[in-house]
Amino acid sequence: MHVQFDLIAYLLKYQREASLEFSLAAKCYEEVEATAKRLEMTDLFADLLKVTPKGTVDKIVYLTQGRLYPNFVNVEIGIAEKLAIQAVVRATGRAEKEVKEDLPRTGDIGETARGFLTKKAQTTLVTSTPLTTEIVYGILEKIARASGVGAIDKKLSLLAGLLIRATPNEAKYIIRIATGSLRLGIADMTVLDALAVAYGGGKEARGILERAYNISSDLGKVARTVADKGINAMEGFKVTVGNPIRPMLAERLGSPEEILEKLDNRCIAEFKYDGERIQAHKEDNMVTLFSRRLENITDQYPDAVELFKRDIKAKDAILEAECVAVDVDTGELKPFQELMHRRRKYGIKEAMEEYPVSLFIFDVLYADGNDYTLEPYPVRRKKLEEIVEDGDRVKLVESLEVDNVRDLERFFEKSVESGCEGLMCKSIAEDSVYQAGARGWMWIKYKRDYRSEMTDTVDLVVVGAYYGRGKRAGTYGALLLTAYNPTSDVFETVTKCGTGFTDADLKKLPKILNEHKIAHKDARVQSRLETDVWFEPFLVLEVLGAEITLSPVHTCATDAIRKGSGLAIRFPRFTGNYRVDKSAEDATTEKEILGMYRKQLKRLS
Ligand code: ATP
């Protein structure tokens, strides 16, 4: 018994120091696909992590989410379906026509590749050494980095070479990863749970790992660190310039009385500017900008980069600001829609001249070697005053410390008059730390339109669709929309929306959505309704409804008001605003909808 134990320990150690056969990953993916249960997914992935060598843990985490690097690194493998077909043709020796004809049957180039490679294996004797995850990752990395003249050919021969060495099942997943269509449904929180099980001694360790993720936005880095140094070392995980920090978000309330009560009768009220949130990372003279979704948007805002360089006195810093379109001559703020002209790949210089911006700085998370995320807000605010050179285009947000309703109301009116949306009211208590990645009561937003319920829009996530009929044949007639529940990390249905879409939207929507089509309901979607098509939760749409009602059908906030009932939005209408700045997890939460419902009741009573 003892000898056997030693042998197992030895084998495990050997495994960890050596490599991970890619067949184990492919098998795990196959099993994950066969279950719709999140707990099972977590266990399956945790089992894979347990046999993964330390040096490969980050790679397997990235690959499982269908990428090579964390989200904020703008490198994509970028194999288009056409090129993938060519690779299958080359690897199997079949005719292009045959492969193309098989595609509509499977609806998935990965499955097609698996089929043709199985046929090939039946007729040829293959005796290659097993493919390792390290090799798969390395070659995919080469494919991603191939550029310039001859890049397409190079990508093609690398991918075909990889397929030749792969088993049919491995090929299926390699192709899916390469074409960006893996979609296993293993979301960030599932990865953290699996890491906690595999390396943290159990799910209770998830909190510590989550904090590390929130301050680094890099699941691979978190995985590597916990695998290497153990869960205790995670406490020392540091904020790093260059690694975006997941943003802190605000709750909402509809009256100054409620806000003051919630914040112990004293807070710092700030203008809530209507622009784009930017997280700026400054290292000497290098500035990198991240969006609210933590995409690298440095190239879109060369003017903002210069402003940060010019007006921030700290050598190294991580700052948060709202970037707002302005009239440079008058200093007047312009609406959010104006700023959207800046979201483009080409013609950046022209857009920069036509739509200039100002930066309103509202937080500091790091400055000159010190992590400020665990400091209370007054300390951070003081630091901001030290390092921000208040100028014409860079300013601290307008703010006022208030302790009574009258002052808060007045300041609110002043903000709206100045072209802002309302106020952000911030806690100044001892524990008012920067809650990375969380929506909490340390920040409370107070917007003008809350005063009449459902004149406020909500941002909902598309998870399914119904085929259109009549005039809408060939497109989608209605979309199934959900709110996000961050506590259980699920998407709860709240309405079906078919109004407000222009002809251009109707044409565009299938193109956007079909890239994220999945064969069955996503594991994180809670729906009592069936749809014609399911999607991964990714697209966020702004919607305005007439009122919120109790619903026996929808799952949003089930049981919160009445046992067995959820909440639904009646007469929803798409406002035309695609919230591309939000990821699915940034959508309106089920709690916010519940809050809106309660307020509506109050008004009616
Ligand atoms: P909304 O949809 O209402 O614009 P949101 O869901 O995008 O809000 P919230 O957390 O609800 O995000 O509101 C905070 C947002 O308000 C921040 O993401 C930031 O972009 C913006 N903002 C404007 N002024 C401030 C400020 N003074 N402090 C913090 N955030 C501010």
XYZ file of C-alpha atoms and ligand atoms in Angstrom:
636
model
C 0.000 0.000 0.000
C 2.753 2.331 1.045
C 4.774 1.516 -2.061
C 1.762 2.143 -4.219
C 1.219 5.523 -2.559
C 4.832 6.445 -3.266
C 4.434 5.396 -6.833
C 1.364 7.573 -7.262
C 3.174 10.493 -5.655
C 6.088 9.914 -7.999
C 3.848 9.714 -11.028
C 2.057 12.891 -10.031
C 5.373 14.666 -9.533
C 6.592 13.374 -12.863
C 3.425 14.550 -14.540
C 3.790 17.984 -13.022
C 7.337 18.409 -14.151
C 6.791 16.996 -17.585
C 4.094 17.883 -20.034
C 0.374 17.533 -20.472
C -0.808 15.300 -23.266
C -3.252 17.327 -25.289
C -5.520 14.293 -25.535
C -6.345 14.770 -21.831
C -7.434 18.338 -22.490
C -9.490 17.260 -25.507
C -11.163 14.535 -23.448
C -11.974 17.039 -20.714
C -13.484 19.419 -23.285
C -15.593 16.617 -24.709
C -16.967 15.802 -21.275
C -17.566 19.467 -20.471
C -19.572 19.783 -23.659
C -21.699 16.828 -22.688
C -22.881 18.446 -19.474
C -24.937 21.567 -18.951
C -24.246 21.561 -15.218
C -21.831 24.105 -13.942
C -20.698 22.091 -10.936
C -19.777 19.164 -13.136
C -17.907 21.469 -15.487
C -15.947 22.831 -12.545
C -14.991 19.362 -11.328
C -14.002 18.175 -14.780
C -11.770 21.182 -15.309
C -10.318 20.897 -11.794
C -9.380 17.285 -12.554
C -7.542 18.424 -15.656
C -5.728 21.146 -13.712
C -4.588 18.594 -11.129
C -2.602 16.634 -13.712
C -1.276 19.713 -15.496
C 2.422 20.514 -14.968
C 2.990 23.796 -13.126
C 4.587 25.438 -16.121
C 1.573 24.679 -18.301
C -1.245 25.691 -15.971
C -1.538 29.207 -17.387
C -1.531 27.894 -20.948
C -4.300 25.383 -20.291
C -6.375 28.098 -18.623
C -6.038 30.382 -21.641
C -6.654 27.572 -24.158
C -9.762 26.399 -22.307
C -11.192 29.867 -22.731
C -10.272 29.780 -26.414
C -7.333 32.160 -26.318
C -3.589 32.408 -25.828
C -3.269 35.390 -23.524
C -5.418 37.355 -21.105
C -8.203 39.367 -22.664
C -6.397 42.666 -22.425
C -3.617 41.529 -24.777
C -4.756 42.336 -28.291
C -3.399 39.234 -30.015
C -5.798 36.855 -31.715
C -5.055 33.521 -33.337
C -7.256 34.753 -36.150
C -7.817 31.739 -38.390
C -10.812 32.445 -40.613
C -13.093 29.541 -41.524
C -11.854 29.590 -45.128
C -8.281 29.040 -44.011
C -9.338 26.325 -41.566
C -10.999 24.475 -44.466
C -7.725 24.667 -46.395
C -5.867 23.252 -43.400
C -8.279 20.313 -43.157
C -7.868 19.714 -46.899
C -4.105 19.659 -46.537
C -4.049 17.489 -43.443
C -6.457 14.865 -44.794
C -5.765 14.905 -48.525
C -9.496 15.269 -49.224
C -10.934 17.535 -51.878
C -11.908 21.061 -50.843
C -15.356 20.491 -52.286
C -15.902 17.487 -50.004
C -14.907 19.398 -46.891
C -17.085 22.362 -47.822
C -20.055 20.107 -48.479
C -19.702 18.505 -45.077
C -19.811 21.839 -43.237
C -23.554 22.562 -43.433
C -24.164 19.045 -42.059
C -22.022 19.527 -38.948
C -22.348 23.305 -38.669
C -18.891 23.266 -37.117
C -15.514 23.144 -38.808
C -14.074 21.361 -35.741
C -16.540 18.501 -36.089
C -15.887 18.343 -39.829
C -12.144 18.097 -39.180
C -12.749 15.319 -36.663
C -14.830 13.371 -39.163
C -12.302 13.537 -41.986
C -9.365 12.740 -39.727
C -11.217 9.700 -38.372
C -11.690 8.441 -41.925
C -8.018 9.057 -42.637
C -6.920 7.187 -39.490
C -8.942 4.176 -40.628
C -6.976 3.929 -43.840
C -3.460 4.933 -42.812
C -1.198 3.729 -40.060
C -0.284 6.687 -37.866
C 2.479 6.247 -35.317
C 3.395 9.678 -34.153
C 4.295 10.553 -30.568
C 1.444 12.040 -28.550
C 0.850 15.754 -29.000
C 1.448 17.801 -25.879
C -0.420 20.913 -24.780
C 2.873 22.790 -24.801
C 3.370 21.998 -28.493
C -0.208 22.911 -29.378
C 0.113 26.207 -27.519
C 3.523 26.961 -29.053
C 2.317 26.407 -32.593
C -0.888 28.371 -32.087
C 1.284 31.179 -30.747
C 3.403 31.065 -33.903
C 0.221 31.189 -35.985
C -1.019 34.213 -34.050
C 2.263 36.053 -34.453
C 2.813 35.331 -38.144
C 2.523 38.624 -39.989
C 3.569 40.428 -43.130
C 4.182 38.938 -46.555
C 3.455 35.213 -46.710
C 1.745 35.214 -43.307
C -1.351 33.425 -44.585
C 0.701 30.602 -46.108
C 2.715 30.290 -42.957
C -0.400 30.134 -40.768
C -1.876 27.529 -43.085
C 1.107 25.215 -43.056
C 1.534 25.507 -39.280
C -2.109 24.625 -38.683
C -2.137 21.780 -41.208
C 1.066 20.414 -39.655
C -0.558 20.452 -36.244
C -3.664 18.667 -37.527
C -1.545 15.937 -39.113
C -0.038 15.171 -35.721
C -3.361 15.298 -33.890
C -5.893 12.588 -33.182
C -9.330 13.294 -34.650
C -10.677 14.447 -31.298
C -7.682 16.691 -30.638
C -8.042 18.168 -34.123
C -11.639 19.102 -33.418
C -10.639 21.275 -30.463
C -7.479 22.673 -32.056
C -9.542 23.908 -34.987
C -12.149 25.386 -32.693
C -9.551 27.232 -30.658
C -7.810 28.472 -33.806
C -11.051 29.786 -35.322
C -12.265 31.359 -32.079
C -15.254 29.019 -31.758
C -14.388 26.839 -28.755
C -17.159 28.172 -26.499
C -17.088 25.547 -23.777
C -18.936 27.831 -21.393
C -16.129 27.700 -18.811
C -16.438 31.307 -17.685
C -14.023 33.221 -15.444
C -15.746 32.327 -12.188
C -15.811 28.632 -13.149
C -12.057 28.766 -13.755
C -11.545 30.348 -10.325
C -13.676 27.657 -8.678
C -11.705 24.942 -10.455
C -8.393 26.522 -9.392
C -9.622 26.679 -5.802
C -10.476 22.972 -5.918
C -7.261 21.951 -7.674
C -4.747 24.102 -5.782
C -6.462 25.930 -2.936
C -7.708 23.004 -0.905
C -11.378 23.579 -1.757
C -13.941 26.078 -2.992
C -13.523 28.263 0.109
C -10.239 29.440 -1.430
C -12.118 31.070 -4.271
C -12.315 34.477 -2.482
C -8.530 34.866 -2.294
C -8.132 33.832 -5.914
C -10.893 36.184 -6.958
C -9.135 39.149 -5.368
C -5.951 38.214 -7.268
C -7.970 38.032 -10.474
C -9.711 41.323 -9.766
C -6.425 43.179 -9.451
C -4.711 41.503 -12.414
C -7.506 40.548 -14.859
C -5.251 37.659 -15.824
C -6.558 34.183 -15.000
C -3.408 32.574 -16.397
C -1.212 34.587 -14.071
C -3.430 33.739 -11.091
C -3.328 30.048 -12.051
C 0.444 30.041 -12.480
C 0.998 31.743 -9.140
C -1.279 29.490 -7.110
C 0.081 26.349 -8.790
C 3.635 27.459 -8.159
C 3.483 29.058 -4.738
C 0.298 27.763 -3.151
C -2.773 29.521 -1.847
C -1.024 31.242 1.056
C 1.238 33.122 -1.300
C -1.780 34.657 -3.022
C -2.119 37.225 -0.243
C 1.062 38.804 -1.563
C -0.306 39.075 -5.101
C 0.394 42.624 -6.242
C -1.194 45.322 -8.332
C 1.083 45.739 -11.359
C 1.312 48.566 -13.864
C 0.314 47.066 -17.222
C -2.163 44.587 -15.737
C -5.617 46.212 -15.772
C -7.625 46.136 -12.558
C -11.248 45.046 -12.851
C -13.372 48.137 -12.291
C -15.313 48.965 -9.161
C -18.976 49.615 -9.919
C -21.811 51.507 -8.314
C -25.202 50.582 -6.930
C -28.096 52.926 -7.599
C -30.665 54.699 -5.464
C -33.415 57.116 -6.365
C -33.415 59.734 -3.608
C -30.845 61.774 -1.675
C -32.450 60.642 1.607
C -31.807 56.985 0.840
C -28.284 57.727 -0.330
C -27.303 59.643 2.773
C -28.826 57.015 5.016
C -26.869 54.301 3.267
C -23.597 56.250 3.527
C -23.801 57.126 7.244
C -25.071 60.654 6.518
C -21.830 61.887 4.972
C -20.215 61.265 1.600
C -18.224 62.763 -1.211
C -20.597 63.554 -4.054
C -19.043 63.819 -7.507
C -20.365 64.743 -10.926
C -21.205 61.633 -12.911
C -19.761 62.455 -16.311
C -21.275 60.840 -19.385
C -18.344 59.507 -21.342
C -16.141 56.456 -21.537
C -14.373 55.043 -18.527
C -10.631 54.775 -19.005
C -8.057 53.083 -16.812
C -4.661 54.612 -17.524
C -1.431 52.782 -16.696
C 1.601 55.045 -16.688
C 5.136 53.720 -16.445
C 7.694 56.482 -16.931
C 6.781 57.905 -20.282
C 4.709 54.952 -21.429
C 0.950 55.142 -21.131
C -1.482 52.285 -21.799
C -5.228 52.827 -21.757
C -7.835 50.201 -20.972
C -11.583 50.412 -21.511
C -14.191 49.511 -18.934
C -14.135 46.003 -20.445
C -10.348 46.116 -20.102
C -9.585 46.100 -23.803
C -6.429 47.913 -24.740
C -7.710 51.137 -26.345
C -4.433 53.076 -26.323
C -4.432 53.463 -30.111
C -7.875 55.048 -30.122
C -6.911 57.923 -27.874
C -3.463 59.289 -28.773
C -4.585 62.669 -27.394
C -5.538 61.156 -24.023
C -2.161 59.399 -23.879
C -0.416 62.751 -24.323
C -2.622 64.374 -21.689
C -1.787 61.677 -19.147
C 1.920 62.068 -19.889
C 1.735 65.821 -19.590
C -0.440 66.304 -16.544
C 0.225 63.385 -14.203
C 3.053 64.099 -11.831
C 3.647 60.538 -10.602
C 6.329 58.549 -12.426
C 4.299 55.331 -12.287
C 0.561 55.312 -11.723
C -2.741 53.603 -12.372
C -5.581 56.087 -12.631
C -9.235 56.023 -13.526
C -10.897 58.754 -15.498
C -14.000 59.483 -17.481
C -13.095 60.546 -20.992
C -15.684 63.005 -22.291
C -16.205 64.667 -25.659
C -15.922 68.429 -25.265
C -16.122 71.646 -27.144
C -12.551 72.807 -26.641
C -13.451 76.454 -27.203
C -16.218 76.675 -24.653
C -15.259 73.778 -22.370
C -18.836 72.548 -22.770
C -19.416 68.818 -22.293
C -20.936 66.898 -25.169
C -23.210 63.848 -24.993
C -21.911 60.282 -24.961
C -23.012 59.686 -28.581
C -20.416 62.218 -29.770
C -17.660 60.246 -28.116
C -18.700 57.065 -29.888
C -17.225 58.535 -33.097
C -13.869 57.876 -31.483
C -14.421 54.097 -31.417
C -12.799 53.211 -34.693
C -9.806 51.479 -36.207
C -9.106 53.888 -39.038
C -9.185 57.640 -39.435
C -8.159 58.093 -35.819
C -6.341 61.361 -36.403
C -9.333 62.957 -38.132
C -11.718 61.751 -35.410
C -9.345 63.086 -32.783
C -9.499 66.535 -34.337
C -13.230 66.490 -34.880
C -14.173 65.054 -31.484
C -11.641 66.226 -28.902
C -11.846 64.915 -25.364
C -11.208 65.997 -21.808
C -10.252 63.705 -18.951
C -11.990 63.839 -15.590
C -9.935 61.843 -13.130
C -11.760 60.107 -10.303
C -9.500 57.489 -8.739
C -5.922 56.396 -8.149
C -5.185 52.707 -7.669
C -1.410 52.805 -7.709
C 1.214 55.517 -7.555
C 5.007 55.412 -7.334
C 5.371 51.954 -5.840
C 2.306 52.068 -3.594
C -0.876 50.062 -3.997
C -3.821 52.340 -3.171
C -6.617 49.822 -3.762
C -6.821 48.965 -0.075
C -6.739 52.590 1.093
C -9.996 54.359 2.057
C -11.344 56.813 -0.498
C -10.308 60.038 1.307
C -6.676 58.851 1.197
C -6.934 58.099 -2.508
C -8.602 61.431 -3.180
C -5.806 63.267 -1.358
C -3.207 61.430 -3.414
C -5.080 62.398 -6.581
C -4.929 66.046 -5.597
C -1.161 65.684 -5.243
C -0.461 64.033 -8.567
C -2.993 65.542 -10.961
C -2.052 68.840 -12.535
C -5.488 70.424 -12.914
C -5.532 71.976 -16.366
C -7.849 72.807 -19.242
C -8.139 69.254 -20.571
C -7.271 67.190 -17.482
C -9.232 67.797 -14.324
C -10.170 66.127 -11.104
C -13.884 65.336 -11.071
C -15.968 68.106 -9.578
C -16.754 67.048 -6.005
C -18.329 68.176 -2.748
C -18.407 66.629 0.694
C -22.049 66.635 1.809
C -23.975 65.715 4.934
C -27.496 66.882 4.155
C -30.233 66.417 1.592
C -30.390 70.049 0.540
C -26.724 70.255 -0.433
C -26.914 66.949 -2.218
C -29.956 68.042 -4.245
C -28.319 71.338 -5.174
C -25.119 69.699 -6.228
C -27.142 67.218 -8.269
C -28.874 70.041 -10.101
C -25.559 71.748 -10.728
C -24.204 68.545 -12.220
C -27.163 68.044 -14.544
C -26.937 71.680 -15.605
C -23.288 71.140 -16.515
C -24.195 68.325 -18.924
C -23.573 65.414 -16.549
C -25.851 62.492 -15.821
C -26.167 63.099 -12.115
C -23.971 62.187 -9.154
C -21.718 59.453 -7.912
C -21.919 59.441 -4.135
C -18.929 57.805 -2.524
C -18.394 56.433 0.936
C -15.668 58.081 2.990
C -15.764 55.478 5.762
C -12.677 53.626 7.041
C -13.541 50.625 4.908
C -14.124 52.583 1.678
C -11.451 50.667 -0.223
C -11.422 50.227 -4.001
C -13.548 47.113 -4.457
C -12.028 45.809 -7.679
C -14.464 43.851 -9.819
C -17.446 44.442 -7.537
C -20.665 46.405 -7.643
C -21.237 47.603 -4.103
C -22.712 50.280 -1.868
C -19.424 52.186 -1.441
C -20.435 54.020 -4.619
C -24.025 54.979 -5.263
C -25.189 56.582 -8.470
C -28.008 59.042 -8.552
C -29.225 59.805 -12.020
C -31.821 62.248 -13.148
C -34.080 59.817 -14.888
C -34.663 57.570 -11.885
C -37.358 59.920 -10.804
C -39.876 58.475 -13.214
C -39.518 54.757 -13.284
C -38.626 52.965 -16.484
C -37.651 56.140 -18.187
C -34.324 54.730 -17.113
C -32.881 52.257 -19.533
C -31.484 48.865 -18.634
C -28.611 47.009 -20.283
C -29.609 43.425 -21.030
C -27.777 40.425 -22.421
C -29.008 38.528 -25.481
C -29.047 34.761 -24.870
C -31.445 33.464 -27.497
C -33.548 34.408 -30.504
C -36.737 33.555 -32.363
C -36.868 33.414 -36.138
C -38.778 36.251 -37.750
C -41.834 35.743 -39.898
C -43.450 37.724 -42.721
C -41.471 40.901 -43.255
C -38.805 39.669 -40.891
C -38.338 36.229 -42.481
C -34.665 35.391 -42.740
C -33.717 37.485 -39.718
C -34.591 37.308 -36.041
C -38.036 38.448 -34.976
C -37.348 38.765 -31.265
C -34.504 38.321 -28.831
C -34.567 36.713 -25.401
C -32.921 39.105 -22.940
C -31.474 38.552 -19.499
C -30.227 40.391 -16.453
C -27.063 39.241 -14.688
C -26.988 37.714 -11.235
C -23.417 38.166 -9.944
C -24.014 36.143 -6.782
C -24.660 32.912 -8.624
C -22.988 34.031 -11.873
C -26.046 33.291 -14.011
C -28.158 35.154 -16.552
C -31.864 35.347 -15.728
C -34.466 36.005 -18.422
C -36.449 39.202 -18.044
C -38.071 39.957 -21.396
C -38.459 39.139 -25.093
C -37.764 42.145 -27.249
C -38.719 42.619 -30.895
C -39.313 46.374 -31.022
C -37.024 49.259 -31.783
C -34.861 47.488 -34.358
C -34.301 49.325 -37.635
C -33.925 47.446 -40.928
C -30.181 47.963 -40.607
C -30.225 46.432 -37.098
C -32.209 43.446 -38.335
C -29.686 42.853 -41.065
C -26.741 43.304 -38.769
C -27.958 41.264 -35.784
C -27.685 37.751 -37.268
C -24.146 38.585 -38.386
C -23.142 39.695 -34.899
C -25.020 36.982 -33.032
C -24.354 33.938 -35.192
C -20.669 34.054 -34.375
C -21.697 33.174 -30.846
C -24.349 30.566 -31.653
C -24.289 27.438 -29.485
C -26.075 24.126 -29.834
C -27.913 24.294 -26.529
C -28.716 26.748 -23.776
C -25.564 28.147 -22.162
C -24.879 26.595 -18.759
C -25.104 30.026 -17.127
C -28.525 30.896 -18.549
C -31.614 30.296 -16.453
C -34.624 30.162 -18.694
C -38.001 28.522 -18.572
C -38.521 29.531 -22.180
C -37.346 27.683 -25.257
C -35.893 29.582 -28.213
C -35.119 28.819 -31.858
C -31.473 29.655 -31.368
C -29.206 29.985 -28.325
C -26.181 32.223 -27.960
C -23.358 32.592 -25.529
C -24.123 35.566 -23.305
C -22.016 38.322 -24.873
C -24.069 41.025 -26.607
C -25.458 43.765 -24.358
C -28.310 45.947 -25.635
C -29.796 49.039 -24.068
C -33.532 48.655 -23.611
C -36.312 50.888 -22.377
C -39.521 49.357 -21.060
C -42.897 50.651 -19.889
C -42.993 48.944 -16.512
C -41.811 45.976 -14.516
C -44.321 43.275 -13.630
C -44.415 39.977 -11.783
C -44.017 37.100 -14.178
C -44.604 33.385 -13.964
C -42.410 32.878 -17.028
C -39.253 34.885 -16.527
C -36.582 33.867 -14.032
C -35.230 37.307 -13.072
C -35.244 37.664 -9.251
C -37.381 34.543 -8.837
C -39.049 34.258 -5.406
C -37.832 37.728 -4.357
C -41.298 39.286 -4.384
C -43.593 36.297 -4.637
C -42.808 32.596 -4.372
C -42.548 31.072 -7.826
C -42.649 34.409 -9.672
C -39.920 36.301 -11.401
C -39.874 39.829 -12.831
C -40.457 40.898 -16.415
C -40.118 44.128 -18.349
C -43.272 44.994 -20.279
C -43.204 46.608 -23.721
C -39.445 46.613 -24.121
C -37.917 48.656 -26.908
C -34.319 48.590 -28.130
C -32.976 52.150 -27.904
C -30.490 51.634 -30.743
C -27.584 51.599 -28.335
C -25.349 48.526 -28.607
C -23.477 48.585 -25.285
C -20.228 47.345 -26.788
C -18.420 48.961 -23.885
C -19.989 46.405 -21.561
C -19.332 42.718 -21.239
C -22.197 40.397 -20.340
C -21.196 40.498 -16.688
C -21.512 44.299 -16.702
C -25.186 44.161 -17.623
C -27.963 45.401 -15.337
C -28.264 43.009 -12.426
C -31.357 41.175 -11.214
C -31.006 43.156 -7.968
C -31.170 46.459 -9.820
C -34.351 45.338 -11.586
C -35.765 44.280 -8.237
C -34.886 47.730 -6.857
C -36.653 49.404 -9.771
C -39.717 47.230 -9.230
C -39.888 48.083 -5.535
C -39.633 51.776 -6.273
C -42.375 51.536 -8.836
C -44.624 49.891 -6.220
C -43.907 52.699 -3.788
C -44.906 55.297 -6.328
C -48.151 53.534 -7.156
C -49.162 53.057 -3.531
P -24.384 53.554 -16.501
O -24.951 52.426 -17.335
O -25.354 54.143 -15.556
O -23.596 54.533 -17.286
P -22.501 51.687 -15.745
O -23.326 50.473 -15.527
O -21.765 51.824 -17.016
O -23.369 52.937 -15.504
P -21.890 52.126 -13.088
O -21.021 51.412 -12.146
O -23.313 51.896 -12.876
O -21.478 51.760 -14.555
O -21.593 53.669 -13.020
C -20.296 54.067 -12.907
C -19.798 54.635 -14.191
O -19.964 56.040 -14.181
C -18.340 54.386 -14.263
O -18.095 53.209 -14.979
C -17.776 55.594 -14.939
O -17.634 55.310 -16.321
C -18.840 56.661 -14.807
N -18.453 57.833 -13.986
C -18.673 59.100 -14.319
N -18.255 59.932 -13.360
C -17.740 59.178 -12.368
C -17.173 59.459 -11.111
N -17.064 60.707 -10.649
N -16.763 58.410 -10.363
C -16.888 57.157 -10.792
N -17.423 56.831 -11.987
C -17.860 57.828 -12.768
